[in-house]
XYZ file of C-alpha atoms in Angstrom:
60
model
C 4.625 16.055 33.730
C 1.320 16.968 32.189
C 2.935 20.201 31.084
C 5.979 18.723 29.847
C 3.660 16.955 27.647
C 1.370 19.873 26.296
C 4.823 22.293 25.661
C 6.583 19.017 23.350
C 3.117 18.866 21.852
C 2.725 22.253 21.249
C 6.405 22.236 19.265
C 5.682 19.482 17.575
C 2.647 21.664 15.459
C 4.914 23.685 15.030
C 7.558 21.582 13.307
C 4.547 20.580 11.203
C 3.948 23.211 9.380
C 8.213 23.958 9.099
C 8.938 20.962 7.785
C 6.279 21.416 5.068
C 7.482 24.699 4.009
C 11.698 23.504 4.013
C 9.960 20.137 1.797
C 8.487 22.217 -0.533
C 10.980 25.206 -1.263
C 13.336 22.304 -1.991
C 11.372 20.594 -4.343
C 10.130 24.578 -6.609
C 14.279 25.579 -5.593
C 14.996 22.205 -7.801
C 12.602 22.052 -10.308
C 14.103 26.465 -11.354
C 17.204 25.137 -11.483
C 18.298 25.617 -15.263
C 19.357 22.630 -17.813
C 18.464 18.828 -18.071
C 19.599 16.726 -14.645
C 20.989 14.118 -17.417
C 23.488 16.031 -19.308
C 24.759 17.562 -16.288
C 25.441 14.586 -14.847
C 26.779 13.171 -17.809
C 29.034 16.073 -19.278
C 29.500 17.650 -22.045
C 30.829 14.355 -24.801
C 27.189 12.350 -23.799
C 26.061 10.691 -26.582
C 21.963 11.485 -27.023
C 22.477 7.223 -26.597
C 23.283 8.124 -23.192
C 20.982 10.718 -22.226
C 17.936 8.448 -23.641
C 19.256 5.324 -20.914
C 19.419 8.241 -17.911
C 16.182 10.194 -19.363
C 15.027 6.476 -18.104
C 16.233 5.155 -16.112
C 15.600 9.175 -13.680
C 12.223 9.337 -15.327
C 12.468 12.532 -16.691
């Protein structure tokens, strides 16, 4: 049983850097997308007031 626990702990320890790398890559790729997220959500006919509301709601 001890070998199983050791193998499980090694697998879990290897999973941590992978999850960290995927999280960071996702964050930076989303940050690199061009354009205003509020304008994309509301479409081309959005008024400046609507954009302001969405900016406030999303803390943009």
